[in-house]
XYZ file of C-alpha atoms in Angstrom:
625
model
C 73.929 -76.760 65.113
C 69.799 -76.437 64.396
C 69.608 -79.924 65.689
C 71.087 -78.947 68.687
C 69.401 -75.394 69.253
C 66.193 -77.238 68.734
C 66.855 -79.597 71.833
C 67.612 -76.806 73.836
C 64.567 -75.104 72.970
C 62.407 -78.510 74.075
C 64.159 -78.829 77.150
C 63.368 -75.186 78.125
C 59.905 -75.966 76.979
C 59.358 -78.806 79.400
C 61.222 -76.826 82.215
C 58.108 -74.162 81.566
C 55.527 -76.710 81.721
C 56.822 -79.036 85.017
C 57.122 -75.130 86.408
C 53.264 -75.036 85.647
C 52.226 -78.211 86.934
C 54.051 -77.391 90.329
C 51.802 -74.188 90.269
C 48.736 -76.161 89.528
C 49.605 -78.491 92.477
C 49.988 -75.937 94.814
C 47.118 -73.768 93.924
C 44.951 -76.666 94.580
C 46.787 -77.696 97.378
C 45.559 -74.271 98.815
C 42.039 -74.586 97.856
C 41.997 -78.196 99.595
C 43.554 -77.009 103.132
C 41.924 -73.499 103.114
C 38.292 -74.543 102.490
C 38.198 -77.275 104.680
C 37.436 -77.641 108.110
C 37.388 -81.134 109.357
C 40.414 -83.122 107.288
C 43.255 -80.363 106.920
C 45.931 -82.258 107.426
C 44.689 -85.349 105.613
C 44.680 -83.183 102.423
C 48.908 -82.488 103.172
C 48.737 -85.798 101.152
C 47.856 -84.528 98.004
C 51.114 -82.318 96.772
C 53.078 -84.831 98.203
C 51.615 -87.458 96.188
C 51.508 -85.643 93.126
C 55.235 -84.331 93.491
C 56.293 -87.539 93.487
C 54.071 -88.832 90.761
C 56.166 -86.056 89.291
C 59.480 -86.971 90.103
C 59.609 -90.808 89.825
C 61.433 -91.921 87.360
C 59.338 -95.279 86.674
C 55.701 -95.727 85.440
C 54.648 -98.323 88.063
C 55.594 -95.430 90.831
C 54.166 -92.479 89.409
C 51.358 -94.556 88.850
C 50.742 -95.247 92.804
C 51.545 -91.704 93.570
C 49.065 -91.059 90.898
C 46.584 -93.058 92.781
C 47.194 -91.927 96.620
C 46.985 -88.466 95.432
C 43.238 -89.273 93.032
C 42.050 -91.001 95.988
C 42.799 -88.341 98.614
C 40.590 -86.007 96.616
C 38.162 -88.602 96.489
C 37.236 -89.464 99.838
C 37.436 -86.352 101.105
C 35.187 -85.042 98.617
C 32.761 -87.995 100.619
C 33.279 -86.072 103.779
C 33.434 -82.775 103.426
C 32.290 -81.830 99.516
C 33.463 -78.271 98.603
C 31.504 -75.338 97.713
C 30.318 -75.525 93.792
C 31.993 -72.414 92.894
C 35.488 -73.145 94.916
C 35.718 -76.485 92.610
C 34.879 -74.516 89.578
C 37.455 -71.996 89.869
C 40.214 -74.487 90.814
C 39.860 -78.477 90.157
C 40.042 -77.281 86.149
C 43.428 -77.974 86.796
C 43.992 -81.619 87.793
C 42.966 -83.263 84.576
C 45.597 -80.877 82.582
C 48.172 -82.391 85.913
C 47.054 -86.123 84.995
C 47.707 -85.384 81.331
C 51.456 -84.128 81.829
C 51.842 -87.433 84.207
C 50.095 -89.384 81.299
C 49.760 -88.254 78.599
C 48.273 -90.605 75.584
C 46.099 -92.306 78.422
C 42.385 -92.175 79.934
C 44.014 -91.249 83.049
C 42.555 -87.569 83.033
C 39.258 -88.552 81.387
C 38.915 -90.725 84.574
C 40.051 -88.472 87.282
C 37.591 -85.648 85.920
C 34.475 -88.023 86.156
C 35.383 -89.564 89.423
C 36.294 -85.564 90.552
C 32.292 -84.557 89.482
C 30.713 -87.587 91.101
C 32.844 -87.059 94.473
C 32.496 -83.572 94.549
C 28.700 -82.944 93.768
C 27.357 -85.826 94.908
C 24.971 -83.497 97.084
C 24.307 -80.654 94.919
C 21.157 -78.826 95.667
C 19.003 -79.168 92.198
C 18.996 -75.612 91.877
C 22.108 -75.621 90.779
C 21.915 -78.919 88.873
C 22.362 -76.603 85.911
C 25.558 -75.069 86.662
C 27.076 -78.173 87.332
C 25.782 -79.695 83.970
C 27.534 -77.222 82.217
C 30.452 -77.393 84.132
C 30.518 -80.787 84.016
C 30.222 -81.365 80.155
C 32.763 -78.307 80.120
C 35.114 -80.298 82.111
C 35.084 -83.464 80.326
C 35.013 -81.897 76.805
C 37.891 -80.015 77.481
C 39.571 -83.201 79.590
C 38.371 -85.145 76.427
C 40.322 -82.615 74.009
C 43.272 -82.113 75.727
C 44.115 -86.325 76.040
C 43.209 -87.040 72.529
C 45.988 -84.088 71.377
C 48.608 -85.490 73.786
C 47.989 -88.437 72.710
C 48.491 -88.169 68.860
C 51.267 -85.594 70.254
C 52.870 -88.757 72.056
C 52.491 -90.497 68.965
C 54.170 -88.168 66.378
C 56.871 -87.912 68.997
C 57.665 -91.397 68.927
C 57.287 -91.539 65.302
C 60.007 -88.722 65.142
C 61.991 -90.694 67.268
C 61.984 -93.493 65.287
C 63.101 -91.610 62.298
C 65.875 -89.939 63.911
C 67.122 -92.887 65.386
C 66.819 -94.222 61.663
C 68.733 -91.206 60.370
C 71.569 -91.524 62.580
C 71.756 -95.808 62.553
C 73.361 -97.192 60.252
C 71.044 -100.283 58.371
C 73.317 -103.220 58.765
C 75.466 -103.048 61.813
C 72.697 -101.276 63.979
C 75.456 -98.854 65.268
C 75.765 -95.123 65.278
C 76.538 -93.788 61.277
C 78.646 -91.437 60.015
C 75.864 -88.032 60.309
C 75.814 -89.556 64.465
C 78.973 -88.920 64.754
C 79.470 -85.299 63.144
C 76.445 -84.781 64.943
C 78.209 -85.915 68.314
C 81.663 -84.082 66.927
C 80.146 -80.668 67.289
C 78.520 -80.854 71.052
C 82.115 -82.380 71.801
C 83.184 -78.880 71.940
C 80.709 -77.610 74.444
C 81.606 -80.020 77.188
C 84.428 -78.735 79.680
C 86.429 -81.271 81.647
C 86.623 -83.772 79.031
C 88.904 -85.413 76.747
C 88.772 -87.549 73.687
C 90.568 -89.615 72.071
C 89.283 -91.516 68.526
C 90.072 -95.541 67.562
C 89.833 -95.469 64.100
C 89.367 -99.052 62.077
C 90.333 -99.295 59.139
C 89.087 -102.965 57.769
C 91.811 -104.383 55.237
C 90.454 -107.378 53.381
C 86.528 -106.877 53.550
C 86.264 -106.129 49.720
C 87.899 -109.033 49.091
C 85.377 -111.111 50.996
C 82.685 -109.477 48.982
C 84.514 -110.148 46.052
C 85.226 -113.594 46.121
C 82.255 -114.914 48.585
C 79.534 -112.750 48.175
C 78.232 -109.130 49.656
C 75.272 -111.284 51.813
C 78.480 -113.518 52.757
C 80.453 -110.006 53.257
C 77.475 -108.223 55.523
C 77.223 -111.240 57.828
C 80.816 -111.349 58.385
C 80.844 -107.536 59.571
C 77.639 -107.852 61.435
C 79.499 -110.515 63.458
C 82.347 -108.588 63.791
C 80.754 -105.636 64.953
C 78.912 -107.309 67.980
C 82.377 -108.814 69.180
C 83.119 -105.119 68.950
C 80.218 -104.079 70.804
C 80.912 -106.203 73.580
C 84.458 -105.089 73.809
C 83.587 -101.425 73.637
C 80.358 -101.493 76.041
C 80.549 -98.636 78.606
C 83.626 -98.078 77.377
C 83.044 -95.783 74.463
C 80.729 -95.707 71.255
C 81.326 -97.255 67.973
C 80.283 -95.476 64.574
C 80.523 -96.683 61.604
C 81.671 -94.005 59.254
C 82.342 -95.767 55.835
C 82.155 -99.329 54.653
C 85.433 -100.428 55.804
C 85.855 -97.556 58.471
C 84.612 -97.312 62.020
C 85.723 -95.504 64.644
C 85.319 -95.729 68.655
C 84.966 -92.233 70.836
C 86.578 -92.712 74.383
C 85.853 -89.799 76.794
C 86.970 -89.419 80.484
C 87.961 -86.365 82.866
C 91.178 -87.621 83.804
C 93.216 -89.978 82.380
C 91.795 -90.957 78.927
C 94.959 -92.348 77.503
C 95.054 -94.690 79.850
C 91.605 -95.542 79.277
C 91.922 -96.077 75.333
C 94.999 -97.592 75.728
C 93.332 -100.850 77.346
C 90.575 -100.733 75.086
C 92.997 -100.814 71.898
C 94.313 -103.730 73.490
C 91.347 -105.320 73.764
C 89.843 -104.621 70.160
C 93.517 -105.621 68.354
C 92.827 -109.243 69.984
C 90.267 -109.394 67.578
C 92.589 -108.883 64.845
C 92.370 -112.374 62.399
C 89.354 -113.419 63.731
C 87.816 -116.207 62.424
C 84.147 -115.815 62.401
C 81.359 -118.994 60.785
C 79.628 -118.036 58.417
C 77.605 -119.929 55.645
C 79.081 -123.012 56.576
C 82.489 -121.723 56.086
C 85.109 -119.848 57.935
C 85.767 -115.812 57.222
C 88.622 -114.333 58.379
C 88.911 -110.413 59.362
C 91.986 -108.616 59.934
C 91.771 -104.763 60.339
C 94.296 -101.890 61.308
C 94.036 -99.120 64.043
C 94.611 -95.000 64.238
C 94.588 -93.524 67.649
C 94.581 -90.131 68.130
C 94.005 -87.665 70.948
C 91.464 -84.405 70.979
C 94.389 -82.301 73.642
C 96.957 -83.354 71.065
C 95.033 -81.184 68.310
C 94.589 -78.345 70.578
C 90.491 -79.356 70.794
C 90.596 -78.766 67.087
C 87.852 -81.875 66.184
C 88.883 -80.834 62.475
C 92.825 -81.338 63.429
C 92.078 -84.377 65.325
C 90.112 -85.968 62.746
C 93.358 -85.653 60.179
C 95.255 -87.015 63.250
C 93.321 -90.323 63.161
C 93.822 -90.494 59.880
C 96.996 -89.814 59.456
C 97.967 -92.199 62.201
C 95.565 -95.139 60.499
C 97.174 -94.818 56.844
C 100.200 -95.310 59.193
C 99.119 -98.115 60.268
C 98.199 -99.612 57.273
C 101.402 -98.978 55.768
C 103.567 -100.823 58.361
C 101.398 -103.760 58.138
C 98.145 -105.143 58.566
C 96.952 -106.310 62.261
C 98.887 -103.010 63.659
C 97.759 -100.190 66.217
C 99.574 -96.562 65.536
C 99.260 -93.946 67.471
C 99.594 -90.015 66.130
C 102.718 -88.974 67.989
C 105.648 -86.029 67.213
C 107.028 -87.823 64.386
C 104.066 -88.501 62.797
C 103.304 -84.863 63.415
C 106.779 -84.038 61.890
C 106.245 -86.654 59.104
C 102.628 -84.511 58.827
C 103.968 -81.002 58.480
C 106.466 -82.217 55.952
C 103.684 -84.087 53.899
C 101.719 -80.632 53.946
C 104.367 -78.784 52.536
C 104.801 -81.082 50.178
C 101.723 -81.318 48.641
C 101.442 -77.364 48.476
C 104.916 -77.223 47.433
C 103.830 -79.797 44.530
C 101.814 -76.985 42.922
C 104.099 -74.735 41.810
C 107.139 -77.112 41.325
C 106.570 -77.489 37.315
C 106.595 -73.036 37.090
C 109.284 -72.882 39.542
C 111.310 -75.137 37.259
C 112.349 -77.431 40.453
C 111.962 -81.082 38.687
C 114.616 -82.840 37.031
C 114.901 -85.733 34.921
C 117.350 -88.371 35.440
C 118.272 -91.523 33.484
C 119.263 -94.970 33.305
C 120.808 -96.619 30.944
C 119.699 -99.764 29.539
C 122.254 -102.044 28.368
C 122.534 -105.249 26.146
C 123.504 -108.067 27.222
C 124.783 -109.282 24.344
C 127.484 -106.378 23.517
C 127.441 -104.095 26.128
C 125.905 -101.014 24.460
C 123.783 -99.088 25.917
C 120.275 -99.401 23.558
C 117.606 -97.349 26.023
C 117.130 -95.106 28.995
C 114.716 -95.079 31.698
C 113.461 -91.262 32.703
C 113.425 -90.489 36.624
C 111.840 -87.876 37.832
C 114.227 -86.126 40.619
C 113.211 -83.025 43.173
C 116.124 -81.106 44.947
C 114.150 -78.930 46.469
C 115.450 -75.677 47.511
C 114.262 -75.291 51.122
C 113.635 -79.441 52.031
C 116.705 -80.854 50.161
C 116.643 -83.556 47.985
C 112.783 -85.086 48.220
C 112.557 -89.091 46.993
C 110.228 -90.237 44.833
C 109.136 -92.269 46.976
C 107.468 -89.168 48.780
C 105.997 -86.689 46.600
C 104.982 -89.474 44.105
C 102.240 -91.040 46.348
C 101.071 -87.237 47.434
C 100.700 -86.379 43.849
C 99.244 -89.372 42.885
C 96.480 -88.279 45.626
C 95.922 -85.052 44.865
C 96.116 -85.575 40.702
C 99.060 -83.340 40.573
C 100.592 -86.260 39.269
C 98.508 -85.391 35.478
C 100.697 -82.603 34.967
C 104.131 -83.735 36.413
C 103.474 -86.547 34.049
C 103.132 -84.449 31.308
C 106.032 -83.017 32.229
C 107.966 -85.725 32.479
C 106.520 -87.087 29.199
C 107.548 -83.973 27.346
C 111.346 -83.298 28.483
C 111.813 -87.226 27.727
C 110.457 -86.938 24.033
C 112.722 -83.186 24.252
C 116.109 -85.329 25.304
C 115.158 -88.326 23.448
C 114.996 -85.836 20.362
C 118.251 -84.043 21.348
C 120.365 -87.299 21.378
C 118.505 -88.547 18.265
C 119.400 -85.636 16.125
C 123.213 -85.989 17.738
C 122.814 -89.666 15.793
C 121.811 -91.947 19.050
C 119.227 -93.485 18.731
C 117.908 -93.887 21.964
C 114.477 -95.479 23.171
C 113.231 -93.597 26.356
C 111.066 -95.129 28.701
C 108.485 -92.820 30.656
C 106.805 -94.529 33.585
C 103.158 -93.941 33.530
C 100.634 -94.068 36.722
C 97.109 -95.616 36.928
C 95.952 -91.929 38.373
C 97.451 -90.456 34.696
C 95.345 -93.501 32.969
C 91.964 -93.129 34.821
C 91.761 -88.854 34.680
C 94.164 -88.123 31.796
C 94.418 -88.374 28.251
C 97.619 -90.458 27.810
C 97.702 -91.250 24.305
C 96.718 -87.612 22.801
C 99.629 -86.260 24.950
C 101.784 -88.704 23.767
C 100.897 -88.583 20.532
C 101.006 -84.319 20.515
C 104.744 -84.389 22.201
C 105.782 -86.803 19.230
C 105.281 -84.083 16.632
C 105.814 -81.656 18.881
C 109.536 -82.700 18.615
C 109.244 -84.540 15.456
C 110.834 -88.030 17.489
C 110.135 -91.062 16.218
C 107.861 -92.809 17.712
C 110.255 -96.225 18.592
C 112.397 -93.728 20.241
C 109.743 -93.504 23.282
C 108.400 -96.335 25.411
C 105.814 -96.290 28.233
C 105.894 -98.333 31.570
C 103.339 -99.337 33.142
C 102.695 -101.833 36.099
C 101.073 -104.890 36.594
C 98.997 -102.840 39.375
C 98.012 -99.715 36.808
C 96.705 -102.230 34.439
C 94.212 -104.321 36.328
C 92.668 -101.162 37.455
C 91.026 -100.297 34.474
C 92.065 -103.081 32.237
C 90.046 -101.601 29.288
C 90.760 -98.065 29.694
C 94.814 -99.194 29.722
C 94.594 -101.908 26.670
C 92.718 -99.590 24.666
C 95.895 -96.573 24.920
C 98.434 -99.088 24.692
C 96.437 -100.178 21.653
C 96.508 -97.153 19.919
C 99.982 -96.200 21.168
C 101.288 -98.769 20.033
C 100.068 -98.388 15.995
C 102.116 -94.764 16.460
C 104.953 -97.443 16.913
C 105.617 -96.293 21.059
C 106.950 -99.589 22.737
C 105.011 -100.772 25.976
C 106.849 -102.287 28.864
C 105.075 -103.851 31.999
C 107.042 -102.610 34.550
C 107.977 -104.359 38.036
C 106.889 -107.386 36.653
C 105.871 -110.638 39.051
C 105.161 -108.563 42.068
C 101.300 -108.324 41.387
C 99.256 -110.499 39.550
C 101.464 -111.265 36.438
C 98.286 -112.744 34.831
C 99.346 -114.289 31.368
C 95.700 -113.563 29.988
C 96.485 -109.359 29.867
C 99.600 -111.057 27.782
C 97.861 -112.575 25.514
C 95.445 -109.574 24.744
C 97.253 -106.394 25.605
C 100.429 -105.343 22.968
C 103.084 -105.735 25.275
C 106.580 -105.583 23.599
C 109.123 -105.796 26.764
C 108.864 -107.784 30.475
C 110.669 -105.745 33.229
C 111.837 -108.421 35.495
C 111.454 -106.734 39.327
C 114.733 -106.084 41.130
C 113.285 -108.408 43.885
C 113.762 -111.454 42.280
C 117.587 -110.194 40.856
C 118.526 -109.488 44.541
C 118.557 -113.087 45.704
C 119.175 -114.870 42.335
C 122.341 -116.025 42.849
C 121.700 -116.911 46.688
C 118.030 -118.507 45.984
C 117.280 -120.991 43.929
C 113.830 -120.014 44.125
C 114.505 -116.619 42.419
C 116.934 -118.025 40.214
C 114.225 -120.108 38.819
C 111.421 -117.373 38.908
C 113.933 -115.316 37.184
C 114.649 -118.408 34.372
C 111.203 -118.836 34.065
C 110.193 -115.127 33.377
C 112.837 -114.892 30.900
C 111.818 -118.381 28.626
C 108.213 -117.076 28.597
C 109.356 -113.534 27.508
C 111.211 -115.259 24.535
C 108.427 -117.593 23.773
C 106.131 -114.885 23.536
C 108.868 -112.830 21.142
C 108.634 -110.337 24.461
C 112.255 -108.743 25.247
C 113.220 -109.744 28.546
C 115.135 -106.472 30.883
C 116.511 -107.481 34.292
C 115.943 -104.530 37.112
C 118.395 -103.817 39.884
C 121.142 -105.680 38.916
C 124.019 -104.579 40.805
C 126.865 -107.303 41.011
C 128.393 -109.320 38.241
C 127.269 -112.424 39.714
C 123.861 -111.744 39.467
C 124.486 -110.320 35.474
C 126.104 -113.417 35.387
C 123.401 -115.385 36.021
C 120.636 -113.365 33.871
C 122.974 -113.650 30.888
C 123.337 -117.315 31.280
C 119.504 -117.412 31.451
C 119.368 -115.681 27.722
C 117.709 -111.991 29.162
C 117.938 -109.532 26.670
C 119.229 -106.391 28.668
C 119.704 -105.308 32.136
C 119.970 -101.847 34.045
C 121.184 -101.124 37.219
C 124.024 -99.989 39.866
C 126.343 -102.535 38.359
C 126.765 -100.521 35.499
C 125.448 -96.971 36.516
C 123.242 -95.370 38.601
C 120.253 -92.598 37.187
C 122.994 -89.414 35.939
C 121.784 -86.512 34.084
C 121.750 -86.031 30.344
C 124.875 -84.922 30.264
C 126.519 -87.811 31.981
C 124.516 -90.221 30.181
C 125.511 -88.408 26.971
C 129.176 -88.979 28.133
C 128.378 -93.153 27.974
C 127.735 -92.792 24.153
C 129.826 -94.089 21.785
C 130.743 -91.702 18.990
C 127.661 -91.406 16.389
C 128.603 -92.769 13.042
C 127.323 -89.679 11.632
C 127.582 -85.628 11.996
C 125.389 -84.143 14.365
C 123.149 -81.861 13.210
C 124.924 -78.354 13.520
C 121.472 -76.455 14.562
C 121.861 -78.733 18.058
C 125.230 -78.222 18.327
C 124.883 -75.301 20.999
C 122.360 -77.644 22.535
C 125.332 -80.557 23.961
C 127.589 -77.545 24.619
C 125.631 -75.969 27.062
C 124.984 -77.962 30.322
C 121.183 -76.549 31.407
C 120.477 -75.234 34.700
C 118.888 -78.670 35.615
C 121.620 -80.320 34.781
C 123.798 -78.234 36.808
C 121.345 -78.997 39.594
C 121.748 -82.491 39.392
C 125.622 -82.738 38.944
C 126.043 -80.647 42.344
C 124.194 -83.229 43.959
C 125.191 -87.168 44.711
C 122.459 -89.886 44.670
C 122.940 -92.272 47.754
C 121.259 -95.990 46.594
C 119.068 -95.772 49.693
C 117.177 -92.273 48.383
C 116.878 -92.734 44.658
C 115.954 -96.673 43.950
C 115.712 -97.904 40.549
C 112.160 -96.772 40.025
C 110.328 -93.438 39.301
C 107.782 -94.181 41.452
């Protein structure tokens, strides 16, 4: 807002000073017609001249006018020289006109010395005096004036430069990201218009830089970003606003929908580009956000969350995709919002639930573990899926204490059934966000004497992703989690990157094969073999071997020919609540203990919760997350 204020205030400033040089013009205008006698008309030259000296808009013109209107006051000085005193009183003023024309130049220096020898070329030499003074007057003050306008001229381009620096960004040469926030606040102050943002979301540029280099990396995007250029040339202008981010403002007075629409067009044809460079060929796919300023009600703030919004959107349906913010993304919006305040206060308002799923042997039948699923009925929303308030808390760290949570009640249940004489491992799914910012292992290791549970009674999941995120930081807890005796499972394993060298260092104890490959099993002999070949290296590495998502007995079939250890899934029940899952157990070969008696008597509120609700396949998967 300074920024701005401070433009206005130069632009006013200049208004002052072309207001003055008019002035100037015309008081010497007057001095030229009114004290001469011969050549009146002749001197009708002059203002013109030097109005459109003023008023051209190239240097080679104003430089003519500049001329015709120097050499008007020239030869008529010849024929017909003023009177000394008119010329003192007056032609002061031209060399301060020549220095707002040109200012930096000898232009003004020259005009006042060819002005003295014109104009008193037939001084009397009484007054030789006078006009030494006046002369050395004139040029000293001539001389001062062009030497400050032109160091002024210089520190203006200077700070030019170093704006323009401040507001380009180094390696694409385009507008950066304090440009366009700049830009974002005058947007407001401009009536008539409407916007609409292209955001660009870049997909696989840190992989270039990664595997081929960040020189390799930079000239792939500076490429990219003059294909861009060309696209977007008088069409709109490009910022760059991260290193994978840029985003392209569109303006117009009446239809700018129709407008951006034919640009996105136009820039998704560049989608999986291939661009040379170092001998080799790069390619570049990217995703697009599109939203519109009217759709936000002018709120840039709004509109900005719009665009992105729209581009996560994008990114999530696929790469190479354009999404625009529309009502269901707004609905979709509104829904995340509440959501992520909601999340807050879920844990004190005693809204989560866990669920579980048993884990059976193969061999026998019996169930031998449980996987814990976190569940939200939600009073106002309904029933929210994991697969929503997961990824919200996962941004917004909430996800540190619902894990807690979750790790707590588990090690609470996993007590319960223990001291009923089931011994039951639980399995808590852990999330790289709870790994990077949390404390997993002194949580863990506080809930197991918390609840006095044995520590084989409680087993952490974690993926294949979570793990080469911060390889050390996740080795190093399952390390030490694993001398308290808690079992570690990779979870979803295949999917990712299923590297055998985190294997070979980390202290894995069980291989979750991913539902995925169980689906088409029986169908593919792809998967069949993917899933044989998980299973012998599980065994060879004395790893035991669970099969996800099985849901027919033709695919259990096939895992138990294959020699997997256990399996869990639809086939033989969905996640149920304690309760239920209590209700699989065999009869414990021992007494209870009668101080937890009360404890399998009493369903809990939660439980009650979850037994008044029914869990379609299609909301609750086979995963926490």
């Amino acid at each position: 807002m300074l920024a701005f204020q401070g433009e206005r205030l130069l632009s006013k400033l200049r208004q002052l000073i072309m207001l003055l040089y008019v002035l100037s013009v015309l008081l010497i205008s007057n001095t030229l017609i009114s004290e001469h006698e011969l050549i009146k008309g002749f001197y009708l030259v002059f203002p013109v001249a030097m109005l459109m000296a003023l008023l051209s808009k190239t240097m080679k013109r104003k430089q003519i006018a500049a001329q015709i209107s120097f050499a008007v006051l020239f030869i008529g000085g010849l024929f017909e020289p003023l009177e000394f005193d008119v010329i003192e009183e007056t032609f002061i003023l031209l060399p301060l006109c020549y220095i707002f024309l040109f200012p930096g130049s000898f232009w003004p220096l020259a005009g006042s010395v060819a002005l003295l020898l014109s104009c008193y070329i037939d001084l009397p030499l009484e007054r030789m005096g006078d006009f030494s003074w006046d002369a050395i007057k004139l040029c000293l003050i001539t001389l001062f004036a062009s030497v400050m306008s032109y160091f002024q001229q210089k520190l203006t381009l200077q700070a030019a430069l170093y704006k323009r620096a401040s507001l380009t960004d180094c390696l694409t040469d385009v507008s950066n990201r304090k440009a366009f926030f700049s830009d974002l606040r005058k947007i407001g102050l401009k009536r008539g218009y409407d916007y609409v943002s292209i955001q660009i979301g870049l997909n696989d540029l840190k992989n270039v830089n990664e595997n081929f280099g960040h020189n390799n990396g930079d000239k792939l995007l500076k490429k990219f970003v003059s294909q861009l250029n060309m696209i977007i040339i008088d069409q709109g202008h490009l910022y760059r606003l991260t290193e994978t981010e840029f985003i392209v403002l569109v303006s117009d007075t009446t239809n700018v929908v129709a407008k951006a629409q034919r640009l996105v067009r136009k820039i998704t044809r560049l989608n999986n580009g291939m661009y040379r460079v170092s001998n080799t060929s790069l390619m570049l796919n990217f995703s697009l956000g599109v939203a519109v300023l009217s759709d936000a009600a002018y709120n840039t703030t709004l509109w900005g969350k719009n665009a992105d919004i729209a581009l996560c959107k994008a990114r999530s349906t696929g790469c190479a995709t354009a999404q625009w913010y529309d009502d269901s993304l707004l609905n979709e919006t509104i829904r995340q919002n509440q959501i992520e305040i909601e999340l807050e206060q879920a844990i004190a308002a005693n809204q989560f639930v866990l669920v579980y799923q048993p884990k059976v042997s193969i061999k026998n039948d019996q169930i031998v573990g449980a996987e814990a699923l976190i569940r939200w009925p939600h009073p106002q929303l309904g029933v929210i899926s994991p697969r929503e308030f997961i990824g919200i808390a996962e941004k917004t760290a909430q996800i540190i204490p619902i894990g807690r949570w979750v790790i707590n009640e588990a090690c609470k249940q996993a007590k319960l059934w223990y001291s009923q004489g089931h011994h039951i491992c639980v399995a808590v799914n852990v999330s790289s966000v709870q790994f990077a910012h949390d404390d997993v292992y002194s949580y863990v290791r506080e809930a197991l004497e918390r609840y006095h549970l044995p520590a084989n009674l409680l087993q952490i999941e974690i993926t294949e992703t979570t793990l080469m995120k911060r390889p050390e930081r996740v080795s190093d807890a399952c390390k030490k989690l694993r001398e308290l005796g808690v079992s570690i499972a990779i979870d979803d394993f295949g999917v990712a990157y299923s590297s055998l060298n985190y294997l070979k260092h980390l202290p894995v104890d069980v291989l979750k094969i991913d539902k995925t490959f169980i689906d088409d099993c029986v169908e593919l002999l792809t998967d069949k073999m993917l899933v044989r070949t998980i299973i012998q290296m599980g065994r060879n590495l004395s790893k035991t071997v669970i099969a996800e998502g099985v849901e027919t007995q033709a695919q259990l079939d096939v895992v138990k020919q294959e020699g997997c250890d256990e399996f869990q899934g639809y086939l033989f029940s969905k996640p149920i609540s304690a309760l239920q899952f209590t209700s699989l157990l065999p009869e414990p070969k021992r007494e209870p203990q009668r101080q937890n008696a009360r404890q399998t008597e009493i369903k809990t509120e939660s439980e009650s919760v979850i037994d008044a609700v029914t869990y379609p396949k299609e909301v609750y998967p086979d995963f926490v997350h």
